[in-house]
PDB file of C-alpha atoms in Angstrom:
ATOM      1  CA  MET Y   1     -22.003  -8.716 -41.052  1.00 94.00           C
ATOM      2  CA  ILE Y   2     -18.540  -7.631 -42.233  1.00 98.00           C
ATOM      3  CA  ASP Y   3     -17.661  -3.935 -42.429  1.00 98.00           C
ATOM      4  CA  ILE Y   4     -14.714  -2.541 -44.392  1.00 98.00           C
ATOM      5  CA  ILE Y   5     -13.668   1.062 -43.829  1.00 98.00           C
ATOM      6  CA  SER Y   6     -11.902   2.363 -46.928  1.00 98.00           C
ATOM      7  CA  GLU Y   7     -11.953   4.938 -49.735  1.00 97.00           C
ATOM      8  CA  GLU Y   8     -13.537   4.905 -53.183  1.00 96.00           C
ATOM      9  CA  GLY Y   9     -10.421   4.310 -55.276  1.00 92.00           C
ATOM     10  CA  ASP Y  10      -8.917   1.417 -53.304  1.00 96.00           C
ATOM     11  CA  ARG Y  11      -8.679  -1.649 -55.558  1.00 96.00           C
ATOM     12  CA  THR Y  12      -7.612  -3.880 -52.694  1.00 97.00           C
ATOM     13  CA  THR Y  13     -10.949  -3.269 -50.972  1.00 98.00           C
ATOM     14  CA  ASN Y  14     -12.720  -4.238 -54.211  1.00 98.00           C
ATOM     15  CA  ASN Y  15     -10.811  -7.529 -54.276  1.00 98.00           C
ATOM     16  CA  ILE Y  16     -11.532  -8.356 -50.632  1.00 98.00           C
ATOM     17  CA  ILE Y  17     -15.234  -7.676 -51.140  1.00 98.00           C
ATOM     18  CA  GLU Y  18     -15.308  -9.915 -54.224  1.00 98.00           C
ATOM     19  CA  TRP Y  19     -13.866 -12.768 -52.161  1.00 98.00           C
ATOM     20  CA  ILE Y  20     -16.378 -12.219 -49.359  1.00 98.00           C
ATOM     21  CA  LEU Y  21     -19.273 -12.206 -51.826  1.00 98.00           C
ATOM     22  CA  SER Y  22     -17.952 -15.390 -53.448  1.00 98.00           C
ATOM     23  CA  TYR Y  23     -18.586 -17.074 -50.081  1.00 98.00           C
ATOM     24  CA  ASN Y  24     -22.155 -15.684 -50.088  1.00 98.00           C
ATOM     25  CA  LYS Y  25     -21.526 -13.480 -47.050  1.00 98.00           C
ATOM     26  CA  ILE Y  26     -22.822  -9.953 -46.438  1.00 98.00           C
ATOM     27  CA  VAL Y  27     -20.332  -7.079 -46.456  1.00 98.00           C
ATOM     28  CA  GLN Y  28     -20.741  -3.334 -46.060  1.00 98.00           C
ATOM     29  CA  ARG Y  29     -18.239  -0.869 -47.526  1.00 98.00           C
ATOM     30  CA  LEU Y  30     -17.809   2.407 -45.623  1.00 98.00           C
ATOM     31  CA  ASN Y  31     -15.982   4.871 -47.871  1.00 98.00           C
ATOM     32  CA  TYR Y  32     -14.517   8.066 -46.450  1.00 96.00           C
ATOM     33  CA  GLU Y  33     -16.059  10.037 -49.321  1.00 95.00           C
ATOM     34  CA  GLU Y  34     -19.579   9.172 -48.118  1.00 95.00           C
ATOM     35  CA  PHE Y  35     -21.323  10.256 -44.923  1.00 94.00           C
ATOM     36  CA  LYS Y  36     -22.182   7.406 -42.533  1.00 95.00           C
ATOM     37  CA  ASP Y  37     -24.471   7.148 -39.514  1.00 95.00           C
ATOM     38  CA  PHE Y  38     -22.498   6.731 -36.315  1.00 96.00           C
ATOM     39  CA  THR Y  39     -23.725   5.576 -32.904  1.00 97.00           C
ATOM     40  CA  ILE Y  40     -21.968   4.045 -29.916  1.00 97.00           C
ATOM     41  CA  PHE Y  41     -23.383   3.548 -26.437  1.00 98.00           C
ATOM     42  CA  LEU Y  42     -21.430   3.434 -23.173  1.00 97.00           C
ATOM     43  CA  SER Y  43     -22.831   2.536 -19.762  1.00 97.00           C
ATOM     44  CA  ASN Y  44     -21.672   0.903 -16.551  1.00 97.00           C
ATOM     45  CA  ASN Y  45     -22.931  -2.445 -17.811  1.00 95.00           C
ATOM     46  CA  LYS Y  46     -22.172  -2.576 -21.518  1.00 95.00           C
ATOM     47  CA  TYR Y  47     -20.738  -1.047 -24.668  1.00 97.00           C
ATOM     48  CA  GLU Y  48     -22.681  -1.100 -27.938  1.00 97.00           C
ATOM     49  CA  SER Y  49     -21.487  -0.422 -31.468  1.00 97.00           C
ATOM     50  CA  LYS Y  50     -23.183  -1.168 -34.790  1.00 94.00           C
ATOM     51  CA  LEU Y  51     -19.822  -2.177 -36.258  1.00 97.00           C
ATOM     52  CA  LYS Y  52     -18.421  -5.356 -34.691  1.00 96.00           C
ATOM     53  CA  ASN Y  53     -16.424  -7.151 -37.390  1.00 98.00           C
ATOM     54  CA  VAL Y  54     -14.238  -4.546 -39.072  1.00 98.00           C
ATOM     55  CA  PHE Y  55     -11.271  -4.402 -41.397  1.00 98.00           C
ATOM     56  CA  HIS Y  56     -10.075  -0.808 -41.376  1.00 98.00           C
ATOM     57  CA  ARG Y  57      -8.324  -0.732 -44.724  1.00 97.00           C
ATOM     58  CA  ARG Y  58      -7.907   2.954 -45.654  1.00 96.00           C
ATOM     59  CA  ALA Y  59      -8.895   6.475 -44.546  1.00 96.00           C
ATOM     60  CA  LYS Y  60     -11.512   6.676 -41.759  1.00 96.00           C
ATOM     61  CA  LEU Y  61     -15.224   7.021 -41.115  1.00 97.00           C
ATOM     62  CA  ASN Y  62     -16.876  10.243 -42.242  1.00 95.00           C
ATOM     63  CA  VAL Y  63     -19.624  11.122 -39.758  1.00 94.00           C
ATOM     64  CA  ILE Y  64     -20.177  14.837 -40.481  1.00 90.00           C
ATOM     65  CA  PRO Y  65     -23.211  15.373 -42.771  1.00 86.00           C
ATOM     66  CA  GLY Y  66     -22.136  17.030 -46.011  1.00 77.00           C
ATOM     67  CA  SER Y  67     -25.434  18.849 -46.276  1.00 64.00           C
ATOM     68  CA  ASN Y  68     -24.908  21.080 -43.250  1.00 61.00           C
ATOM     69  CA  ASN Y  69     -23.976  24.742 -43.564  1.00 60.00           C
ATOM     70  CA  PHE Y  70     -21.484  24.869 -40.706  1.00 64.00           C
ATOM     71  CA  THR Y  71     -18.514  25.809 -42.905  1.00 71.00           C
ATOM     72  CA  LYS Y  72     -17.067  28.280 -40.407  1.00 77.00           C
ATOM     73  CA  TYR Y  73     -17.253  25.629 -37.669  1.00 83.00           C
ATOM     74  CA  PHE Y  74     -15.749  22.873 -39.795  1.00 83.00           C
ATOM     75  CA  ASN Y  75     -12.408  22.626 -37.966  1.00 85.00           C
ATOM     76  CA  PHE Y  76     -14.216  22.442 -34.629  1.00 89.00           C
ATOM     77  CA  LEU Y  77     -16.528  19.712 -35.945  1.00 90.00           C
ATOM     78  CA  LYS Y  78     -13.585  17.722 -37.339  1.00 90.00           C
ATOM     79  CA  GLU Y  79     -11.870  17.822 -33.934  1.00 93.00           C
ATOM     80  CA  GLU Y  80     -15.048  16.520 -32.291  1.00 94.00           C
ATOM     81  CA  GLU Y  81     -15.294  13.785 -34.947  1.00 95.00           C
ATOM     82  CA  ASP Y  82     -11.648  12.836 -34.447  1.00 95.00           C
ATOM     83  CA  VAL Y  83     -12.133  12.205 -30.719  1.00 96.00           C
ATOM     84  CA  CYS Y  84     -15.170  10.003 -31.387  1.00 97.00           C
ATOM     85  CA  ILE Y  85     -13.514   8.003 -34.177  1.00 97.00           C
ATOM     86  CA  LYS Y  86     -10.406   7.328 -32.093  1.00 96.00           C
ATOM     87  CA  ALA Y  87     -12.420   6.281 -29.037  1.00 97.00           C
ATOM     88  CA  PHE Y  88     -14.587   4.027 -31.201  1.00 97.00           C
ATOM     89  CA  GLU Y  89     -11.496   2.374 -32.657  1.00 97.00           C
ATOM     90  CA  LYS Y  90      -9.798   1.816 -29.287  1.00 97.00           C
ATOM     91  CA  ILE Y  91     -12.895   0.395 -27.590  1.00 97.00           C
ATOM     92  CA  ASN Y  92     -13.878  -1.783 -30.546  1.00 97.00           C
ATOM     93  CA  LYS Y  93     -10.387  -3.292 -30.640  1.00 97.00           C
ATOM     94  CA  GLU Y  94     -10.912  -4.349 -27.017  1.00 96.00           C
ATOM     95  CA  SER Y  95     -14.490  -5.524 -27.450  1.00 96.00           C
ATOM     96  CA  PHE Y  96     -14.850  -6.942 -30.972  1.00 97.00           C
ATOM     97  CA  ASN Y  97     -12.898  -7.976 -34.059  1.00 97.00           C
ATOM     98  CA  TYR Y  98     -11.288  -4.787 -35.400  1.00 98.00           C
ATOM     99  CA  ILE Y  99      -8.250  -5.149 -37.685  1.00 98.00           C
ATOM    100  CA  GLY Y 100      -6.225  -2.191 -38.950  1.00 97.00           C
ATOM    101  CA  GLY Y 101      -7.074   1.359 -37.988  1.00 96.00           C
ATOM    102  CA  TYR Y 102      -6.986   5.103 -38.468  1.00 95.00           C
ATOM    103  CA  MET Y 103      -5.107   6.266 -35.378  1.00 94.00           C
ATOM    104  CA  GLU Y 104      -1.674   4.895 -36.225  1.00 93.00           C
ATOM    105  CA  GLU Y 105      -1.925   6.170 -39.803  1.00 92.00           C
ATOM    106  CA  GLN Y 106      -3.021   9.608 -38.640  1.00 91.00           C
ATOM    107  CA  GLN Y 107      -0.155   9.942 -36.156  1.00 90.00           C
ATOM    108  CA  HIS Y 108       2.338   8.063 -38.335  1.00 89.00           C
ATOM    109  CA  ASN Y 109       5.899   9.160 -37.515  1.00 94.00           C
ATOM    110  CA  LYS Y 110       8.803   7.852 -39.619  1.00 95.00           C
ATOM    111  CA  LEU Y 111      11.392   9.074 -37.137  1.00 97.00           C
ATOM    112  CA  PHE Y 112       9.834   7.346 -34.156  1.00 97.00           C
ATOM    113  CA  ASP Y 113       9.448   4.182 -36.266  1.00 98.00           C
ATOM    114  CA  LEU Y 114      13.206   4.234 -36.874  1.00 98.00           C
ATOM    115  CA  HIS Y 115      13.717   4.505 -33.125  1.00 98.00           C
ATOM    116  CA  ILE Y 116      11.400   1.547 -32.474  1.00 98.00           C
ATOM    117  CA  ALA Y 117      13.048  -0.504 -35.228  1.00 98.00           C
ATOM    118  CA  LYS Y 118      16.439   0.056 -33.593  1.00 98.00           C
ATOM    119  CA  LYS Y 119      15.030  -0.944 -30.186  1.00 98.00           C
ATOM    120  CA  VAL Y 120      13.771  -4.316 -31.497  1.00 98.00           C
ATOM    121  CA  GLY Y 121      17.097  -5.118 -33.180  1.00 98.00           C
ATOM    122  CA  LEU Y 122      16.461  -4.036 -36.766  1.00 98.00           C
ATOM    123  CA  THR Y 123      19.276  -2.189 -38.546  1.00 98.00           C
ATOM    124  CA  ILE Y 124      18.464   1.330 -39.740  1.00 98.00           C
ATOM    125  CA  PRO Y 125      20.386   3.759 -41.976  1.00 98.00           C
ATOM    126  CA  ASN Y 126      22.255   6.547 -40.190  1.00 98.00           C
ATOM    127  CA  THR Y 127      19.715   9.360 -40.187  1.00 98.00           C
ATOM    128  CA  LEU Y 128      19.988  13.100 -39.615  1.00 98.00           C
ATOM    129  CA  VAL Y 129      17.164  15.603 -39.147  1.00 98.00           C
ATOM    130  CA  THR Y 130      18.418  19.163 -39.110  1.00 98.00           C
ATOM    131  CA  ASN Y 131      17.849  22.769 -40.156  1.00 98.00           C
ATOM    132  CA  ARG Y 132      21.546  23.642 -39.764  1.00 98.00           C
ATOM    133  CA  LYS Y 133      23.876  23.646 -42.765  1.00 98.00           C
ATOM    134  CA  GLU Y 134      27.014  22.975 -40.704  1.00 98.00           C
ATOM    135  CA  ASP Y 135      25.540  19.785 -39.254  1.00 98.00           C
ATOM    136  CA  LEU Y 136      24.398  18.657 -42.701  1.00 98.00           C
ATOM    137  CA  LEU Y 137      27.888  19.218 -44.116  1.00 98.00           C
ATOM    138  CA  ASN Y 138      29.450  17.164 -41.323  1.00 98.00           C
ATOM    139  CA  PHE Y 139      26.975  14.327 -41.957  1.00 98.00           C
ATOM    140  CA  TYR Y 140      27.584  14.570 -45.716  1.00 98.00           C
ATOM    141  CA  THR Y 141      31.341  14.222 -45.179  1.00 98.00           C
ATOM    142  CA  THR Y 142      30.972  11.355 -42.686  1.00 97.00           C
ATOM    143  CA  CYS Y 143      28.870   9.451 -45.246  1.00 98.00           C
ATOM    144  CA  ASN Y 144      31.512   9.965 -47.985  1.00 97.00           C
ATOM    145  CA  LYS Y 145      29.218  12.417 -49.780  1.00 97.00           C
ATOM    146  CA  ARG Y 146      26.627   9.690 -50.366  1.00 97.00           C
ATOM    147  CA  ILE Y 147      23.376  10.734 -48.717  1.00 98.00           C
ATOM    148  CA  ILE Y 148      19.726  10.913 -49.725  1.00 96.00           C
ATOM    149  CA  THR Y 149      16.862  13.117 -48.607  1.00 96.00           C
ATOM    150  CA  LYS Y 150      13.179  12.295 -48.460  1.00 93.00           C
ATOM    151  CA  PRO Y 151       9.990  13.746 -46.937  1.00 93.00           C
ATOM    152  CA  ILE Y 152       9.739  13.701 -43.162  1.00 93.00           C
ATOM    153  CA  LYS Y 153       6.081  12.667 -43.423  1.00 89.00           C
ATOM    154  CA  ASN Y 154       4.442  12.894 -46.875  1.00 83.00           C
ATOM    155  CA  SER Y 155       5.627  13.864 -50.355  1.00 82.00           C
ATOM    156  CA  LEU Y 156       4.986  17.474 -51.305  1.00 81.00           C
ATOM    157  CA  PHE Y 157       1.665  18.053 -53.056  1.00 80.00           C
ATOM    158  CA  ILE Y 158       0.368  21.578 -53.636  1.00 82.00           C
ATOM    159  CA  GLN Y 159      -2.682  22.278 -55.778  1.00 81.00           C
ATOM    160  CA  GLU Y 160      -4.227  25.673 -56.397  1.00 80.00           C
ATOM    161  CA  GLU Y 161      -6.358  27.055 -59.232  1.00 78.00           C
ATOM    162  CA  GLN Y 162      -3.528  27.400 -61.758  1.00 78.00           C
ATOM    163  CA  PHE Y 163      -0.717  25.699 -59.893  1.00 79.00           C
ATOM    164  CA  LEU Y 164       0.208  22.069 -59.272  1.00 82.00           C
ATOM    165  CA  GLU Y 165       3.467  20.835 -57.775  1.00 81.00           C
ATOM    166  CA  PHE Y 166       4.668  17.362 -56.784  1.00 76.00           C
ATOM    167  CA  GLY Y 167       7.719  16.611 -54.647  1.00 78.00           C
ATOM    168  CA  LYS Y 168      10.167  13.768 -55.228  1.00 75.00           C
ATOM    169  CA  PRO Y 169       9.881  10.790 -52.849  1.00 77.00           C
ATOM    170  CA  THR Y 170      13.672  10.268 -52.499  1.00 87.00           C
ATOM    171  CA  PHE Y 171      16.744  11.655 -54.233  1.00 89.00           C
ATOM    172  CA  ILE Y 172      20.543  11.883 -53.882  1.00 93.00           C
ATOM    173  CA  VAL Y 173      21.922  15.059 -52.315  1.00 97.00           C
ATOM    174  CA  SER Y 174      24.699  16.761 -54.298  1.00 96.00           C
ATOM    175  CA  ASP Y 175      27.345  19.378 -53.443  1.00 96.00           C
ATOM    176  CA  GLU Y 176      25.265  21.905 -55.389  1.00 96.00           C
ATOM    177  CA  ASP Y 177      22.150  21.129 -53.342  1.00 96.00           C
ATOM    178  CA  ILE Y 178      24.000  21.911 -50.115  1.00 97.00           C
ATOM    179  CA  ASP Y 179      25.826  24.965 -51.512  1.00 97.00           C
ATOM    180  CA  ILE Y 180      22.591  26.828 -52.259  1.00 96.00           C
ATOM    181  CA  LEU Y 181      21.244  26.331 -48.724  1.00 97.00           C
ATOM    182  CA  ASP Y 182      21.288  29.147 -46.167  1.00 97.00           C
ATOM    183  CA  ASN Y 183      23.050  28.554 -42.865  1.00 97.00           C
ATOM    184  CA  ASN Y 184      19.610  27.672 -41.499  1.00 98.00           C
ATOM    185  CA  PHE Y 185      16.848  26.156 -43.613  1.00 97.00           C
ATOM    186  CA  ASN Y 186      13.565  24.320 -43.169  1.00 95.00           C
ATOM    187  CA  LEU Y 187      13.856  20.970 -41.422  1.00 97.00           C
ATOM    188  CA  GLY Y 188      15.065  18.157 -43.640  1.00 96.00           C
ATOM    189  CA  LEU Y 189      15.533  14.402 -43.242  1.00 97.00           C
ATOM    190  CA  PHE Y 190      18.805  12.967 -44.549  1.00 98.00           C
ATOM    191  CA  GLN Y 191      20.099   9.388 -44.576  1.00 98.00           C
ATOM    192  CA  GLU Y 192      23.246   7.599 -45.617  1.00 97.00           C
ATOM    193  CA  CYS Y 193      22.821   6.093 -49.072  1.00 96.00           C
ATOM    194  CA  ILE Y 194      22.804   2.288 -48.816  1.00 95.00           C
ATOM    195  CA  ASP Y 195      24.122   0.467 -51.872  1.00 93.00           C
ATOM    196  CA  LYS Y 196      21.474  -2.161 -52.387  1.00 94.00           C
ATOM    197  CA  LYS Y 197      21.061  -5.474 -54.137  1.00 94.00           C
ATOM    198  CA  PHE Y 198      17.302  -5.085 -54.045  1.00 95.00           C
ATOM    199  CA  GLU Y 199      14.422  -3.688 -52.018  1.00 95.00           C
ATOM    200  CA  ILE Y 200      11.848  -5.707 -50.105  1.00 97.00           C
ATOM    201  CA  ARG Y 201       8.203  -4.845 -49.601  1.00 96.00           C
ATOM    202  CA  VAL Y 202       6.629  -6.620 -46.639  1.00 98.00           C
ATOM    203  CA  PHE Y 203       2.941  -6.763 -45.762  1.00 98.00           C
ATOM    204  CA  ILE Y 204       1.863  -7.997 -42.337  1.00 98.00           C
ATOM    205  CA  PHE Y 205      -1.650  -9.184 -41.566  1.00 97.00           C
ATOM    206  CA  LYS Y 206      -2.054 -10.422 -38.004  1.00 96.00           C
ATOM    207  CA  GLU Y 207       0.297 -13.436 -37.692  1.00 95.00           C
ATOM    208  CA  LYS Y 208       1.211 -13.651 -41.390  1.00 96.00           C
ATOM    209  CA  VAL Y 209       4.066 -12.023 -43.307  1.00 97.00           C
ATOM    210  CA  TYR Y 210       4.130 -11.622 -47.084  1.00 98.00           C
ATOM    211  CA  SER Y 211       7.384 -10.430 -48.693  1.00 98.00           C
ATOM    212  CA  MET Y 212       8.414  -9.432 -52.194  1.00 97.00           C
ATOM    213  CA  ALA Y 213      11.860  -8.577 -53.609  1.00 97.00           C
ATOM    214  CA  ILE Y 214      11.918  -5.573 -55.947  1.00 94.00           C
ATOM    215  CA  PHE Y 215      14.921  -5.336 -58.265  1.00 91.00           C
ATOM    216  CA  SER Y 216      14.775  -1.570 -58.483  1.00 80.00           C
ATOM    217  CA  GLN Y 217      18.528  -1.078 -58.794  1.00 78.00           C
ATOM    218  CA  ASN Y 218      18.414  -2.406 -62.391  1.00 75.00           C
ATOM    219  CA  ASN Y 219      16.605   0.731 -63.549  1.00 66.00           C
ATOM    220  CA  GLU Y 220      18.229   4.160 -63.301  1.00 60.00           C
ATOM    221  CA  LYS Y 221      14.842   5.773 -62.683  1.00 59.00           C
ATOM    222  CA  THR Y 222      14.074   3.584 -59.655  1.00 59.00           C
ATOM    223  CA  GLN Y 223      17.573   3.051 -58.238  1.00 63.00           C
ATOM    224  CA  MET Y 224      17.032   5.394 -55.310  1.00 59.00           C
ATOM    225  CA  ASP Y 225      13.369   4.530 -54.688  1.00 65.00           C
ATOM    226  CA  TYR Y 226      11.110   2.024 -56.429  1.00 63.00           C
ATOM    227  CA  ARG Y 227       8.258   4.515 -55.999  1.00 58.00           C
ATOM    228  CA  ASN Y 228       9.760   6.538 -58.874  1.00 60.00           C
ATOM    229  CA  TYR Y 229       7.767   4.110 -61.020  1.00 60.00           C
ATOM    230  CA  ASP Y 230       8.748   3.323 -64.589  1.00 57.00           C
ATOM    231  CA  GLU Y 231       5.603   2.212 -66.407  1.00 64.00           C
ATOM    232  CA  GLU Y 232       7.492   1.367 -69.618  1.00 67.00           C
ATOM    233  CA  LYS Y 233      10.080  -0.821 -67.891  1.00 69.00           C
ATOM    234  CA  PRO Y 234       8.585  -2.076 -64.616  1.00 75.00           C
ATOM    235  CA  ASN Y 235      10.844  -3.488 -61.913  1.00 79.00           C
ATOM    236  CA  ARG Y 236      11.099  -7.270 -61.659  1.00 87.00           C
ATOM    237  CA  CYS Y 237       9.230  -8.387 -58.520  1.00 92.00           C
ATOM    238  CA  VAL Y 238       9.393 -11.910 -57.068  1.00 96.00           C
ATOM    239  CA  PRO Y 239       8.287 -13.703 -53.885  1.00 97.00           C
ATOM    240  CA  TYR Y 240      10.881 -13.498 -51.125  1.00 98.00           C
ATOM    241  CA  SER Y 241      11.280 -15.443 -47.901  1.00 97.00           C
ATOM    242  CA  LEU Y 242      12.712 -13.410 -45.031  1.00 98.00           C
ATOM    243  CA  PRO Y 243      14.945 -15.141 -42.464  1.00 98.00           C
ATOM    244  CA  LYS Y 244      13.114 -16.215 -39.318  1.00 97.00           C
ATOM    245  CA  LEU Y 245      15.152 -13.787 -37.208  1.00 98.00           C
ATOM    246  CA  MET Y 246      14.006 -10.870 -39.387  1.00 98.00           C
ATOM    247  CA  VAL Y 247      10.394 -12.017 -39.190  1.00 98.00           C
ATOM    248  CA  ASN Y 248      10.603 -12.181 -35.391  1.00 98.00           C
ATOM    249  CA  LYS Y 249      12.021  -8.656 -35.252  1.00 98.00           C
ATOM    250  CA  ILE Y 250       9.228  -7.389 -37.511  1.00 98.00           C
ATOM    251  CA  PHE Y 251       6.612  -8.964 -35.236  1.00 98.00           C
ATOM    252  CA  ASN Y 252       8.312  -7.345 -32.232  1.00 98.00           C
ATOM    253  CA  PHE Y 253       8.126  -4.014 -34.074  1.00 98.00           C
ATOM    254  CA  MET Y 254       4.401  -4.495 -34.728  1.00 97.00           C
ATOM    255  CA  LYS Y 255       3.825  -5.537 -31.113  1.00 97.00           C
ATOM    256  CA  TYR Y 256       5.690  -2.483 -29.810  1.00 96.00           C
ATOM    257  CA  LYS Y 257       3.477  -0.231 -31.937  1.00 96.00           C
ATOM    258  CA  ASP Y 258       0.369  -2.248 -31.025  1.00 95.00           C
ATOM    259  CA  ILE Y 259      -0.756  -2.672 -34.643  1.00 96.00           C
ATOM    260  CA  ASP Y 260      -1.867  -5.815 -36.442  1.00 96.00           C
ATOM    261  CA  THR Y 261      -1.435  -4.883 -40.098  1.00 97.00           C
ATOM    262  CA  GLY Y 262       0.768  -2.656 -42.254  1.00 97.00           C
ATOM    263  CA  SER Y 263       3.496  -2.474 -44.893  1.00 97.00           C
ATOM    264  CA  ILE Y 264       7.232  -2.233 -44.267  1.00 98.00           C
ATOM    265  CA  ASP Y 265      10.001  -1.218 -46.683  1.00 96.00           C
ATOM    266  CA  ILE Y 266      13.406  -2.876 -46.334  1.00 97.00           C
ATOM    267  CA  ILE Y 267      16.691  -2.706 -48.257  1.00 96.00           C
ATOM    268  CA  PHE Y 268      18.983  -5.686 -48.739  1.00 97.00           C
ATOM    269  CA  SER Y 269      22.427  -4.157 -49.178  1.00 97.00           C
ATOM    270  CA  LYS Y 270      25.381  -5.224 -51.298  1.00 95.00           C
ATOM    271  CA  LYS Y 271      26.987  -6.254 -48.000  1.00 96.00           C
ATOM    272  CA  ASN Y 272      24.107  -8.712 -47.426  1.00 97.00           C
ATOM    273  CA  LYS Y 273      22.555  -6.694 -44.638  1.00 98.00           C
ATOM    274  CA  TYR Y 274      18.885  -5.855 -44.059  1.00 98.00           C
ATOM    275  CA  TYR Y 275      17.993  -2.200 -43.416  1.00 98.00           C
ATOM    276  CA  PHE Y 276      14.590  -1.110 -42.115  1.00 98.00           C
ATOM    277  CA  LEU Y 277      13.398   2.029 -43.934  1.00 97.00           C
ATOM    278  CA  GLU Y 278       9.831   2.747 -42.869  1.00 96.00           C
ATOM    279  CA  ASN Y 279       6.414   1.414 -41.960  1.00 96.00           C
ATOM    280  CA  ASN Y 280       3.066   2.373 -43.503  1.00 94.00           C
ATOM    281  CA  PRO Y 281       0.073   1.241 -41.411  1.00 94.00           C
ATOM    282  CA  GLN Y 282      -2.362   1.565 -44.334  1.00 96.00           C
ATOM    283  CA  GLY Y 283       0.124   0.643 -47.064  1.00 92.00           C
ATOM    284  CA  GLN Y 284      -0.883  -0.778 -50.444  1.00 92.00           C
ATOM    285  CA  PHE Y 285      -0.365  -4.501 -51.086  1.00 95.00           C
ATOM    286  CA  ASP Y 286      -2.463  -5.202 -54.191  1.00 94.00           C
ATOM    287  CA  TRP Y 287       0.621  -5.346 -56.440  1.00 92.00           C
ATOM    288  CA  LEU Y 288       2.505  -7.490 -53.919  1.00 96.00           C
ATOM    289  CA  SER Y 289      -0.366  -9.964 -53.777  1.00 97.00           C
ATOM    290  CA  LYS Y 290      -0.710 -10.176 -57.563  1.00 95.00           C
ATOM    291  CA  ASN Y 291       3.012 -10.334 -58.423  1.00 95.00           C
ATOM    292  CA  CYS Y 292       3.649 -13.111 -55.925  1.00 97.00           C
ATOM    293  CA  ASN Y 293       0.328 -15.003 -56.186  1.00 97.00           C
ATOM    294  CA  TYR Y 294      -0.146 -14.626 -52.452  1.00 98.00           C
ATOM    295  CA  TYR Y 295      -3.947 -14.133 -52.606  1.00 97.00           C
ATOM    296  CA  ILE Y 296      -3.735 -11.890 -49.548  1.00 98.00           C
ATOM    297  CA  GLU Y 297      -7.239 -10.553 -50.168  1.00 98.00           C
ATOM    298  CA  LYS Y 298      -8.617 -14.091 -49.937  1.00 98.00           C
ATOM    299  CA  GLU Y 299      -6.839 -14.631 -46.598  1.00 97.00           C
ATOM    300  CA  ILE Y 300      -8.271 -11.376 -45.240  1.00 98.00           C
ATOM    301  CA  ALA Y 301     -11.769 -12.247 -46.449  1.00 98.00           C
ATOM    302  CA  GLU Y 302     -11.624 -15.686 -44.819  1.00 98.00           C
ATOM    303  CA  THR Y 303     -10.359 -14.185 -41.536  1.00 97.00           C
ATOM    304  CA  LEU Y 304     -13.281 -11.737 -41.454  1.00 98.00           C
ATOM    305  CA  ILE Y 305     -15.774 -14.462 -42.354  1.00 98.00           C
ATOM    306  CA  SER Y 306     -14.496 -16.615 -39.472  1.00 98.00           C
ATOM    307  CA  GLN Y 307     -15.593 -13.870 -37.052  1.00 96.00           C
ATOM    308  CA  ILE Y 308     -19.218 -13.688 -38.200  1.00 93.00           C
TER     309      ILE Y 308
END
């Protein structure tokens, strides 16, 4: 049996399942939106889990029955669930075939990833996190008034009954933006603006690396961040082969974090230098696979089948 932990809207999971079924193998999809039975057994002699061959693609298991009326205890129940899910993931990774995961995504920290990237020899943009206007001004001047800001963790998303607001992923900071700030403000993440030739999206699955160059600088809308998608004029995306030294550094990064799959964003600058931007443990790769004819979903399916 193959088990894939995911969410309802994930197309990549659909594709992986189609490949598994094409080989006439049995696969079970465990979507976060649906309640699932959960049992593990620990004793002095053995560990038992119903899930033994897992690709943890997105989200996590949902093991709290939706039919209960414990609304006022919900936060308590979620904390109990969280402990169980994390223990299950850690032990299964030791005992069975368990690729991907929830823990690293849940505790994902862009700042610590920059620190790790630096430790393994990857180049990172000069980065400032501050709530102090004076320090921001000094950084702004040092970077020749060319800095960007982006979310520390996730893009802003607020939804209420008659209110919906989205934040920008990344944008250039101007004199006016800094002028309107108080001497102290909410924490912000700021980076030097790297003049780029193109961006690179990398997906890692165990010992394999798949890379794609994204010519986002050719479109004013996507110059700062390819995630400011332009549906009418999509960026040109082509297969890209990273130098062996870069690949080795990426594997060292993954090893340091103790993860076996994830997506990494990189900039290739006009000075022919690679800059690590961030890592997403549950990052999307459907478009990378299709644009570059990598058939990543087929590779994942075959890896899972080999463990049956």
